[in-house]
Amino acid sequence: MTARSVPATLPQQLRANAAQFGDAMALREKRFGIWLSITWTEYLTRVRNFALGLHRMGFQRGDRIAILGDNRPEWVIAEVAAQALGGASIGIYQDSVVSEVAYIIDLCQARFIVVEDQEQVDKLLDIWDDLETVESLIYFDPRGLRHYDADFLVAFPDVESDGAAMHAEQPAWFDEQVNLGKSDDTAIISTTSGTTSKPKLALISHGNLLSMADGLAAVDHFKPQHEFVSFLPLAWIGEQMMSMACGMRIGFALNFPEEPETVQHDLREIGPHIMFAPPRIWENMLSTVQVKIEDADRVKRTIFNWALTIGRRAADLKFANKSLTFWQRAGLAAARLLVFHNLLDQLGLRRIKWAYTAGAALGPDVFRFFHGLGVNLKQGYGQTETTGICVIHRDDDIKFQTVGTAMPGAEVTTDNRGEILVRGPMCFSGYFNNPEATTSALTEDGWVRTGDAGYFDEDGHLIVIDRAKDVMTLHDGTRFSPQFIENKLKFSQYVREAVVFGGDDFPYVTAIINIDFGNVGKWAENHKTAYTTYTDLSQKPNVYDLIRREVERTNADLPGAARIRKFLLLHKELDADDAELTRTRKVRRGYIASRYQELIDALYGDYDEARITSTITYQDGRTQTLDVAIRIEPMEPVPGGVAS
Amino acid sequence: MATQSGIYHQTYASDMQLRPTTMQRVRLVLVAALLVIIPFVVDSSTQRLVNTVVIAAIGAIGLNVLVGYTGQISLGQGAFLAIGAYSCGLLQAYLNVPWPIALLAAAFISALLGGLIGLPSLRLKGLYLAVATLAAQQIVDWVIINWDPIDGEINGRATDALRIPGNALFGNADLRLNNNDTLFYIVAAAILVVVAIATTNLFRTHIGRAFVAIRDQDIAAEVMGVNLHRYKVLAFMVSSFIVGIAGALLALQSTAISFERFSLSVSIEYLAMIIIGGLGTVSGSIYGATFIVVLPEVLRSIGRMLTGTDAASLSEFNRVLPFVQEGVFGVVIVATLIIEPEGIQRIWRNIKDYFRLWPFSY
Amino acid sequence: MDPNEVLKFLRLTYTGFSDGALLALIALGLVLVFKSTDVINFAHGEFMLLGGFVGYQLLTITASWGIDPTLGTILSVAALVAAMVIVGTLVERLILRPLIGEQIISVIMVTIGLSSIIDAIVGLAWGTIPQPLPYSIVPAALSGRWQIEMEGARRPLNLPQEAMLTILVVVILVVLLMVFFKRSKYGIAMRATADDQQAAMSMGISIRVVFGLTWSLTAVLAGIAGLLIGELTNAVGGDIPVVGLRAFPVIILGGLDSVAGAIVGGFTIAMLETYASGYIDPSLKNVVPYIALLIILMIKPYGLFGQKRIERV
Amino acid sequence: MTLSRFARPYEVNSPPRRRLVVDHISLSFGGVKALTDVSLQVEPGKIFAIIGPNGAGKTSMLNCICGLYRPQHGHIWYGDTDLVKTAPHRLAHLGIARSFQNIELFNHMTVLDNLMLGRHVHMKKNLLTALLYWGSGQAEEIRHREFVEHVIDLLQIQGIRKQQVGALAYGLQKRVELGRALAVNPGLLLLDEPMAGMNVEEKEDVARYVLDINEEWGITIILIEHDMGVVMDISDTVAVLDFGRCIAVGAPDQVRSDPAVIKAYLGEQE
């Protein structure tokens, strides 16, 4: 390979990076209390060894390796190693329950699975007999596995040392394999988020990934010395796109947090320059700030509120492309000095140059908040099938109600029914083993059907309404996005999740709301309300009053027909383990509607409470059955006079 | 304000540093600069006051090692100071030892005797130990008053005080400490810096941790393998080594020393320093020492401003001042314990936290 | 046997005995506080100082009214008791209560701080010069000097009869206290609290009331001791707290929580002091108690009568 | 020692595991008999549980083993050493560590420092290097920090390593105490009700850790616990104490069906 040629695959890019950056840090993992580092050279060596080891175990070109675990160096090493051999990796969300794992492995027919630890091994052993294709389980955290003597269990370092031995015998073999890689080869198989159906497996090529990275890097000029914290599941296309595609293409370091619960702290230690996260992360950050500010003393609160007003005003002017007056600039500078600098430091966002949100719509209030602080937060749009994002805000052209304009290389349009279509080098080639789905997702001339409804505004910005099938037609005939109402509700620190119903078959708008256990719990303690469990707290009358005020606030901004007429506080948190959310924590509306049919009936009938029997599954698999009375809270008279 | 994001450690050595943030380092440089500047900007009476503060700070750090860090209450600080002072004085007066050697020797003698005084701690706890150290105080006081070799003659009169010759170094009369406040400051301040750093270091290691463990939960410490006997005596020795240095400096600063400077009320004054400054912290010892030494002077100055210049007013001022000083001393102790039992150090930390956590409160 | 030696011995013993009674009285006050509140009161000597001067002031006032000394003494002592009750209550409420449950060193220091405050107040109010009492509070029957005949010759023993007063007062106070603790509701509450605070609280005893009462009682005892010292030395002055300091070896020797220990300790220490200064060297008076104390503590770490605290893990 | 997930610290510095023999010990406090003629044998590498009603003498038993109480009669042999004649602080040197029933942590120290104290017996550097914090003194601290980090990793307390122990929740404090004992790198670990006051999930976590410690680090464990389910699940041998006497010893199933045990427990039921 000549130095000038542009690498076509991730392994080729890794090799180029190792040559170019050498001893610079490629991966950092917080472990044993410090950030243990892997240089580009070491990264390449470990990928090579693991790849050769895999080869010795029988991994063939075109094979798939499934990876199941938290973000660790071994995760990405396994991925790139498989790719170096001409194979593809498929990430499985680490918190998936056994049935989901079985479904995906069965679908992708992986022969090798790389898992993190005993917890994941146990999941796989549960279903081992049903996994016909799998030959080996390779684990990289040995704790608790001492007495597991199945011969298909292999330790990660053993594979690496096998590979090292092979490299000593055939030093050129690995390079030859890498050279064989082509841009069109499948690099990863990504599970679609599956809000409406079981996940499908999208085939994403090296070309898809790298062109996506090139597109994004053309918009925002990432540099090798930038830091990135990889804390969202690597099974998610968004994390693949940032960590694997951009990270590899640009050569910036990936930092893996110590434990899921230390992410916030580790994020602060690193102080990343680039961050890509779905709306819930930004919403959580906002509610953390809100709660902490409420607990701060009056001086701090007053100064914070003043600064935020200044910041928001400046953000609004920026959105409107207007310039600030001298005094506004001075005020903003003061607000930055007095509040924002430190606030961002607390959040770990002090060095952020570019922050992105994608995957779902982010509420405008959250968006304004971060821009008020001076975080360059940009909305992007895309989906698994387009390798993450294909539409993005530009630095000087941000409008929070839109998702921006097409990335370099991408074409975006809408068809006559308003469905958004995308074409370009980042678009996938089809679903694995699912020709029907591929046919319906791809048009004959290569457009990806996104299934989302949208339109372009006068500046050419794309505005996404919602999943096409979710858009509701209200009783007065207007079309309305339930997500818009849900986001307004979720702006409240007390609301964790909301599911709004209202279109088509339903005569008026209602909401099923999940309270935020931590924040409402704290509020309850401050208001001398004793509670025991989530269920208990959710049904406290004064908690209902609290949420009622939040709903009133939401309703105030909504047109009459879109106002919430009744709501209820769900007795349990929506959970991905119960299939109520996707693994990326998107609400599965249809499933919820059918699962809580009694509640929906009660919301649309003449009741003040609904009784529900529900089965709760604990982490260890035990279940418990609860019989709960859930109060229905009326807000406004319902149209048609069905009074309650 | 604090900037902590972007500071991450890739080695334990860097993770275990004392001052990782820029702000902390800037503060450290400022303090160092202040120490260097002092002799250039203050007048001679202030310099003497500063010197007293420095000695008190060293003594308070020593006491804090024992009381604040190790939890062994001592009412015998005066005795430890006396041992240091008289060892140093006697070495100079009788053996003509140059002062640096006398100083060091005094520290070692103090450590040895301190270990001896600490022996009761092996059997006694809490108040019983406190009164046992009071015994040391009384016994040492008695020795000072009644043992002839440590009495001296001043201006031809026999007194209880020991005269300190103030030996010159290298035969150079300018290198005497008891007539050169600036030189004394340089020596004492340097010692303070070394003592402060060494003490801080000590509590980053297993020995210091063992001390703190004994304070927090002695039975658990013992079960974890800490030899209580050895470490309690060691704490007494380390403490009295440092206090001994302070005592020796007291001797080196003066031309004569007598028992009043090492009485029970001195012990109490030092306890007040570490309580007001903050138990179990080096910085607290320094704040407390400064506060307790400077407070009476401040009261005197304020009183002077409020008093007339006629003879009657002055005599009234002189009558009232000591009582006001003592009363304020008592009020400060009581107020500290009731309002902020962790002392000035805690108040300062709260202030720093207020801005470090800005705009949050936690 | 040399009669002079015998006389010396008798004289020393008498002094030691009366001195011991005084020390026992002071120690009693300290033990009382420690037993029910776990506080060792370093301001006890200053309570005595304050009591001495308040007593002096009351006697001076009654004298200026021209009242008969006996009635004046009774009135003054009654007023002194009332004043010390107020002082004790205030001190407990304002200074000790906020520190309940704090570490030992804090509690020690707060009483030390208190002692400075009282010193300052007394100094500002009465100055530093010792003030003679306007009249003796000892009934005429008790004043005068003991004379003893020996071996036919009149050899004056020449001991102040007033010293008997201390012993008398201590006996009376101990009897009163015993009755109080055995019979009165509050006395029983105080004993219960001293035994086990948690249990006492669960029995409905108000710890606050008990603590307030304890401090009042100890202040009264200290005040009476202060006035006694004034009578014995013919003047009240700034050195009264030094006498208070002498009670520390006493309570440690006897055991911090033992009333009997306070009394036995008081006499032991006083005897040791007088014999040591009489037979060996007067300068030893101040150190001998401490040397004895160290020896005793090495053998019995909780004093002669103190309760060993078993530590549970 | 390296910072790899696959390197286990015990492989570098594994204390010898010896047999513990409690040989006819009797303990009384001023006439009150806490233990009467108790004999037990704990084999290396096993989990040995002591159960019994409150006041049966379980904690007294542990206190005798670690030298806090001196039994009036009998011997406790750990290998060739008679623990009855050994000072408490020597126990850690012999490779015996324990946790306490009522948490006895160093409340004003951080989690890290509490665990580092567990390394105390392995730290040799003298006062001078401590004062200088230079060269070998610092190197020693770092070396032991690495060990402690393995313990933190095992017990999953990464999130709290720099917090003051006194401010932690009860369950976490219990875990830190376990960690502190583990930091001693013991051959024998005495756990006094490590799961008391915990909910079901926390108990399962701790049971998991106890098994991990036993299996992965090869440490012999003597466990006092009230939760019968857990005890029967994880122990190799169970001894039952009642009024200071050992009324049964054996495998869990055997003990469960022992009539004397059933009587003792039925008699206690409220």
mmCIF file of N, CA and C in Angstrom, chain B residues 86-164:
data_model
loop_
_atom_site.group_PDB
_atom_site.id
_atom_site.type_symbol
_atom_site.label_atom_id
_atom_site.label_comp_id
_atom_site.label_asym_id
_atom_site.label_seq_id
_atom_site.Cartn_x
_atom_site.Cartn_y
_atom_site.Cartn_z
ATOM 1 N N TYR B 86 14.946 23.729 76.211
ATOM 2 C CA TYR B 86 16.038 23.576 77.173
ATOM 3 C C TYR B 86 17.154 22.687 76.633
ATOM 4 N N SER B 87 16.809 21.687 75.843
ATOM 5 C CA SER B 87 17.871 20.880 75.243
ATOM 6 C C SER B 87 18.759 21.774 74.396
ATOM 7 N N CYS B 88 18.118 22.571 73.584
ATOM 8 C CA CYS B 88 18.866 23.450 72.696
ATOM 9 C C CYS B 88 19.669 24.462 73.503
ATOM 10 N N GLY B 89 19.002 25.047 74.512
ATOM 11 C CA GLY B 89 19.676 26.064 75.315
ATOM 12 C C GLY B 89 20.864 25.490 76.072
ATOM 13 N N LEU B 90 20.679 24.334 76.671
ATOM 14 C CA LEU B 90 21.757 23.748 77.466
ATOM 15 C C LEU B 90 22.935 23.364 76.586
ATOM 16 N N LEU B 91 22.632 22.808 75.396
ATOM 17 C CA LEU B 91 23.714 22.443 74.485
ATOM 18 C C LEU B 91 24.543 23.671 74.121
ATOM 19 N N GLN B 92 23.845 24.786 73.968
ATOM 20 C CA GLN B 92 24.558 26.019 73.620
ATOM 21 C C GLN B 92 25.303 26.548 74.829
ATOM 22 N N ALA B 93 24.612 26.598 75.972
ATOM 23 C CA ALA B 93 25.190 27.248 77.136
ATOM 24 C C ALA B 93 26.374 26.456 77.703
ATOM 25 N N TYR B 94 26.235 25.133 77.728
ATOM 26 C CA TYR B 94 27.275 24.347 78.383
ATOM 27 C C TYR B 94 28.289 23.762 77.418
ATOM 28 N N LEU B 95 27.841 23.395 76.219
ATOM 29 C CA LEU B 95 28.765 22.713 75.304
ATOM 30 C C LEU B 95 29.155 23.584 74.111
ATOM 31 N N ASN B 96 28.583 24.803 74.094
ATOM 32 C CA ASN B 96 28.963 25.705 73.015
ATOM 33 C C ASN B 96 28.692 25.139 71.626
ATOM 34 N N VAL B 97 27.650 24.393 71.514
ATOM 35 C CA VAL B 97 27.334 23.751 70.243
ATOM 36 C C VAL B 97 26.785 24.801 69.271
ATOM 37 N N PRO B 98 27.201 24.785 68.019
ATOM 38 C CA PRO B 98 26.635 25.732 67.039
ATOM 39 C C PRO B 98 25.124 25.489 66.906
ATOM 40 N N TRP B 99 24.400 26.572 66.613
ATOM 41 C CA TRP B 99 22.949 26.441 66.705
ATOM 42 C C TRP B 99 22.302 25.415 65.774
ATOM 43 N N PRO B 100 22.794 25.250 64.524
ATOM 44 C CA PRO B 100 22.073 24.259 63.701
ATOM 45 C C PRO B 100 22.131 22.867 64.327
ATOM 46 N N ILE B 101 23.281 22.559 64.910
ATOM 47 C CA ILE B 101 23.418 21.226 65.501
ATOM 48 C C ILE B 101 22.581 21.132 66.770
ATOM 49 N N ALA B 102 22.612 22.216 67.558
ATOM 50 C CA ALA B 102 21.818 22.232 68.786
ATOM 51 C C ALA B 102 20.343 22.041 68.458
ATOM 52 N N LEU B 103 19.916 22.712 67.407
ATOM 53 C CA LEU B 103 18.514 22.632 66.982
ATOM 54 C C LEU B 103 18.134 21.189 66.644
ATOM 55 N N LEU B 104 18.965 20.579 65.838
ATOM 56 C CA LEU B 104 18.683 19.220 65.395
ATOM 57 C C LEU B 104 18.739 18.251 66.580
ATOM 58 N N ALA B 105 19.763 18.440 67.407
ATOM 59 C CA ALA B 105 19.908 17.561 68.569
ATOM 60 C C ALA B 105 18.700 17.708 69.483
ATOM 61 N N ALA B 106 18.255 18.958 69.661
ATOM 62 C CA ALA B 106 17.094 19.204 70.519
ATOM 63 C C ALA B 106 15.881 18.447 69.998
ATOM 64 N N ALA B 107 15.726 18.458 68.673
ATOM 65 C CA ALA B 107 14.585 17.767 68.082
ATOM 66 C C ALA B 107 14.646 16.274 68.399
ATOM 67 N N PHE B 108 15.836 15.691 68.285
ATOM 68 C CA PHE B 108 15.952 14.261 68.550
ATOM 69 C C PHE B 108 15.748 13.934 70.022
ATOM 70 N N ILE B 109 16.300 14.809 70.883
ATOM 71 C CA ILE B 109 16.090 14.588 72.324
ATOM 72 C C ILE B 109 14.605 14.662 72.636
ATOM 73 N N SER B 110 13.928 15.644 72.056
ATOM 74 C CA SER B 110 12.476 15.783 72.271
ATOM 75 C C SER B 110 11.760 14.526 71.819
ATOM 76 N N ALA B 111 12.162 14.010 70.660
ATOM 77 C CA ALA B 111 11.485 12.822 70.138
ATOM 78 C C ALA B 111 11.621 11.663 71.119
ATOM 79 N N LEU B 112 12.833 11.507 71.662
ATOM 80 C CA LEU B 112 13.049 10.405 72.602
ATOM 81 C C LEU B 112 12.212 10.565 73.858
ATOM 82 N N LEU B 113 12.316 11.761 74.460
ATOM 83 C CA LEU B 113 11.541 11.991 75.674
ATOM 84 C C LEU B 113 10.047 11.968 75.373
ATOM 85 N N GLY B 114 9.680 12.449 74.194
ATOM 86 C CA GLY B 114 8.270 12.437 73.794
ATOM 87 C C GLY B 114 7.746 11.016 73.735
ATOM 88 N N GLY B 115 8.575 10.117 73.200
ATOM 89 C CA GLY B 115 8.180 8.718 73.156
ATOM 90 C C GLY B 115 7.954 8.182 74.563
ATOM 91 N N LEU B 116 8.821 8.619 75.465
ATOM 92 C CA LEU B 116 8.703 8.193 76.860
ATOM 93 C C LEU B 116 7.395 8.701 77.459
ATOM 94 N N ILE B 117 7.127 9.985 77.219
ATOM 95 C CA ILE B 117 5.897 10.572 77.759
ATOM 96 C C ILE B 117 4.675 9.887 77.142
ATOM 97 N N GLY B 118 4.871 9.391 75.923
ATOM 98 C CA GLY B 118 3.747 8.753 75.243
ATOM 99 C C GLY B 118 3.459 7.346 75.752
ATOM 100 N N LEU B 119 4.355 6.795 76.548
ATOM 101 C CA LEU B 119 4.146 5.412 77.001
ATOM 102 C C LEU B 119 2.788 5.184 77.677
ATOM 103 N N PRO B 120 2.308 6.120 78.501
ATOM 104 C CA PRO B 120 0.997 5.875 79.114
ATOM 105 C C PRO B 120 -0.110 5.658 78.085
ATOM 106 N N SER B 121 0.081 6.214 76.880
ATOM 107 C CA SER B 121 -0.977 6.073 75.875
ATOM 108 C C SER B 121 -1.221 4.616 75.509
ATOM 109 N N LEU B 122 -0.277 3.769 75.844
ATOM 110 C CA LEU B 122 -0.461 2.359 75.517
ATOM 111 C C LEU B 122 -1.581 1.757 76.356
ATOM 112 N N ARG B 123 -1.780 2.335 77.534
ATOM 113 C CA ARG B 123 -2.799 1.779 78.418
ATOM 114 C C ARG B 123 -4.013 2.693 78.520
ATOM 115 N N LEU B 124 -3.833 3.971 78.258
ATOM 116 C CA LEU B 124 -4.882 4.936 78.573
ATOM 117 C C LEU B 124 -5.524 5.490 77.318
ATOM 118 N N LYS B 125 -6.776 5.847 77.491
ATOM 119 C CA LYS B 125 -7.504 6.419 76.357
ATOM 120 C C LYS B 125 -8.193 7.687 76.777
ATOM 121 N N GLY B 126 -8.461 8.542 75.823
ATOM 122 C CA GLY B 126 -9.339 9.694 76.027
ATOM 123 C C GLY B 126 -8.929 10.582 77.178
ATOM 124 N N LEU B 127 -9.864 10.816 78.078
ATOM 125 C CA LEU B 127 -9.634 11.776 79.157
ATOM 126 C C LEU B 127 -8.529 11.316 80.100
ATOM 127 N N TYR B 128 -8.454 10.000 80.332
ATOM 128 C CA TYR B 128 -7.418 9.498 81.224
ATOM 129 C C TYR B 128 -6.038 9.832 80.660
ATOM 130 N N LEU B 129 -5.916 9.670 79.327
ATOM 131 C CA LEU B 129 -4.641 10.002 78.707
ATOM 132 C C LEU B 129 -4.385 11.499 78.799
ATOM 133 N N ALA B 130 -5.427 12.295 78.572
ATOM 134 C CA ALA B 130 -5.280 13.746 78.616
ATOM 135 C C ALA B 130 -4.710 14.156 79.967
ATOM 136 N N VAL B 131 -5.239 13.581 81.041
ATOM 137 C CA VAL B 131 -4.740 13.970 82.352
ATOM 138 C C VAL B 131 -3.341 13.413 82.597
ATOM 139 N N ALA B 132 -3.040 12.253 82.001
ATOM 140 C CA ALA B 132 -1.683 11.727 82.129
ATOM 141 C C ALA B 132 -0.674 12.668 81.473
ATOM 142 N N THR B 133 -1.053 13.271 80.344
ATOM 143 C CA THR B 133 -0.131 14.219 79.716
ATOM 144 C C THR B 133 -0.047 15.497 80.549
ATOM 145 N N LEU B 134 -1.141 15.796 81.239
ATOM 146 C CA LEU B 134 -1.095 16.921 82.177
ATOM 147 C C LEU B 134 -0.036 16.636 83.237
ATOM 148 N N ALA B 135 0.085 15.364 83.606
ATOM 149 C CA ALA B 135 1.108 14.977 84.559
ATOM 150 C C ALA B 135 2.492 15.293 84.003
ATOM 151 N N ALA B 136 2.703 14.973 82.725
ATOM 152 C CA ALA B 136 3.989 15.274 82.110
ATOM 153 C C ALA B 136 4.265 16.769 82.190
ATOM 154 N N GLN B 137 3.226 17.529 81.894
ATOM 155 C CA GLN B 137 3.349 18.981 81.948
ATOM 156 C C GLN B 137 3.815 19.429 83.340
ATOM 157 N N GLN B 138 3.163 18.911 84.387
ATOM 158 C CA GLN B 138 3.482 19.328 85.749
ATOM 159 C C GLN B 138 4.895 18.887 86.132
ATOM 160 N N ILE B 139 5.224 17.665 85.714
ATOM 161 C CA ILE B 139 6.529 17.139 86.112
ATOM 162 C C ILE B 139 7.649 17.930 85.435
ATOM 163 N N VAL B 140 7.466 18.209 84.141
ATOM 164 C CA VAL B 140 8.496 18.968 83.443
ATOM 165 C C VAL B 140 8.605 20.383 84.028
ATOM 166 N N ASP B 141 7.461 20.982 84.291
ATOM 167 C CA ASP B 141 7.481 22.304 84.922
ATOM 168 C C ASP B 141 8.290 22.273 86.227
ATOM 169 N N TRP B 142 8.028 21.229 86.983
ATOM 170 C CA TRP B 142 8.699 21.107 88.273
ATOM 171 C C TRP B 142 10.209 20.982 88.087
ATOM 172 N N VAL B 143 10.590 20.172 87.086
ATOM 173 C CA VAL B 143 12.023 19.991 86.826
ATOM 174 C C VAL B 143 12.655 21.325 86.435
ATOM 175 N N ILE B 144 11.975 22.060 85.577
ATOM 176 C CA ILE B 144 12.544 23.333 85.127
ATOM 177 C C ILE B 144 12.762 24.266 86.316
ATOM 178 N N ILE B 145 11.790 24.321 87.185
ATOM 179 C CA ILE B 145 11.886 25.261 88.286
ATOM 180 C C ILE B 145 12.913 24.798 89.323
ATOM 181 N N ASN B 146 12.988 23.512 89.538
ATOM 182 C CA ASN B 146 13.779 23.040 90.672
ATOM 183 C C ASN B 146 15.141 22.451 90.334
ATOM 184 N N TRP B 147 15.409 22.256 89.068
ATOM 185 C CA TRP B 147 16.699 21.636 88.731
ATOM 186 C C TRP B 147 17.707 22.746 88.482
ATOM 187 N N ASP B 148 18.775 22.757 89.251
ATOM 188 C CA ASP B 148 19.680 23.894 89.220
ATOM 189 C C ASP B 148 20.401 24.137 87.898
ATOM 190 N N PRO B 149 20.921 23.123 87.245
ATOM 191 C CA PRO B 149 21.729 23.419 86.043
ATOM 192 C C PRO B 149 20.976 24.218 84.989
ATOM 193 N N ILE B 150 19.657 24.178 85.026
ATOM 194 C CA ILE B 150 18.987 24.927 83.975
ATOM 195 C C ILE B 150 18.529 26.288 84.465
ATOM 196 N N ASP B 151 18.974 26.679 85.639
ATOM 197 C CA ASP B 151 18.771 28.071 86.020
ATOM 198 C C ASP B 151 20.015 28.845 85.593
ATOM 199 N N GLY B 152 19.870 30.113 85.493
ATOM 200 C CA GLY B 152 21.023 30.866 85.030
ATOM 201 C C GLY B 152 21.132 32.205 85.735
ATOM 202 N N GLU B 153 22.114 32.930 85.338
ATOM 203 C CA GLU B 153 22.311 34.260 85.887
ATOM 204 C C GLU B 153 22.047 35.273 84.806
ATOM 205 N N ILE B 154 21.263 36.276 85.148
ATOM 206 C CA ILE B 154 21.068 37.346 84.182
ATOM 207 C C ILE B 154 21.431 38.654 84.869
ATOM 208 N N ASN B 155 22.292 39.378 84.237
ATOM 209 C CA ASN B 155 22.774 40.634 84.795
ATOM 210 C C ASN B 155 23.241 40.461 86.242
ATOM 211 N N GLY B 156 23.937 39.339 86.484
ATOM 212 C CA GLY B 156 24.506 39.134 87.803
ATOM 213 C C GLY B 156 23.528 38.597 88.826
ATOM 214 N N ARG B 157 22.221 38.549 88.477
ATOM 215 C CA ARG B 157 21.251 38.030 89.452
ATOM 216 C C ARG B 157 20.934 36.585 89.106
ATOM 217 N N ALA B 158 20.877 35.774 90.154
ATOM 218 C CA ALA B 158 20.476 34.388 89.925
ATOM 219 C C ALA B 158 18.976 34.348 89.659
ATOM 220 N N THR B 159 18.570 33.696 88.610
ATOM 221 C CA THR B 159 17.138 33.606 88.305
ATOM 222 C C THR B 159 16.795 32.172 87.933
ATOM 223 N N ASP B 160 15.509 31.962 87.746
ATOM 224 C CA ASP B 160 15.073 30.668 87.267
ATOM 225 C C ASP B 160 15.285 30.532 85.757
ATOM 226 N N ALA B 161 15.634 31.646 85.141
ATOM 227 C CA ALA B 161 15.729 31.618 83.681
ATOM 228 C C ALA B 161 17.084 31.107 83.216
ATOM 229 N N LEU B 162 17.074 30.427 82.073
ATOM 230 C CA LEU B 162 18.331 29.964 81.477
ATOM 231 C C LEU B 162 18.761 30.970 80.408
ATOM 232 N N ARG B 163 20.033 31.395 80.548
ATOM 233 C CA ARG B 163 20.507 32.359 79.563
ATOM 234 C C ARG B 163 20.946 31.629 78.304
ATOM 235 N N ILE B 164 20.541 32.140 77.154
ATOM 236 C CA ILE B 164 20.924 31.518 75.884
ATOM 237 C C ILE B 164 22.023 32.367 75.272
#
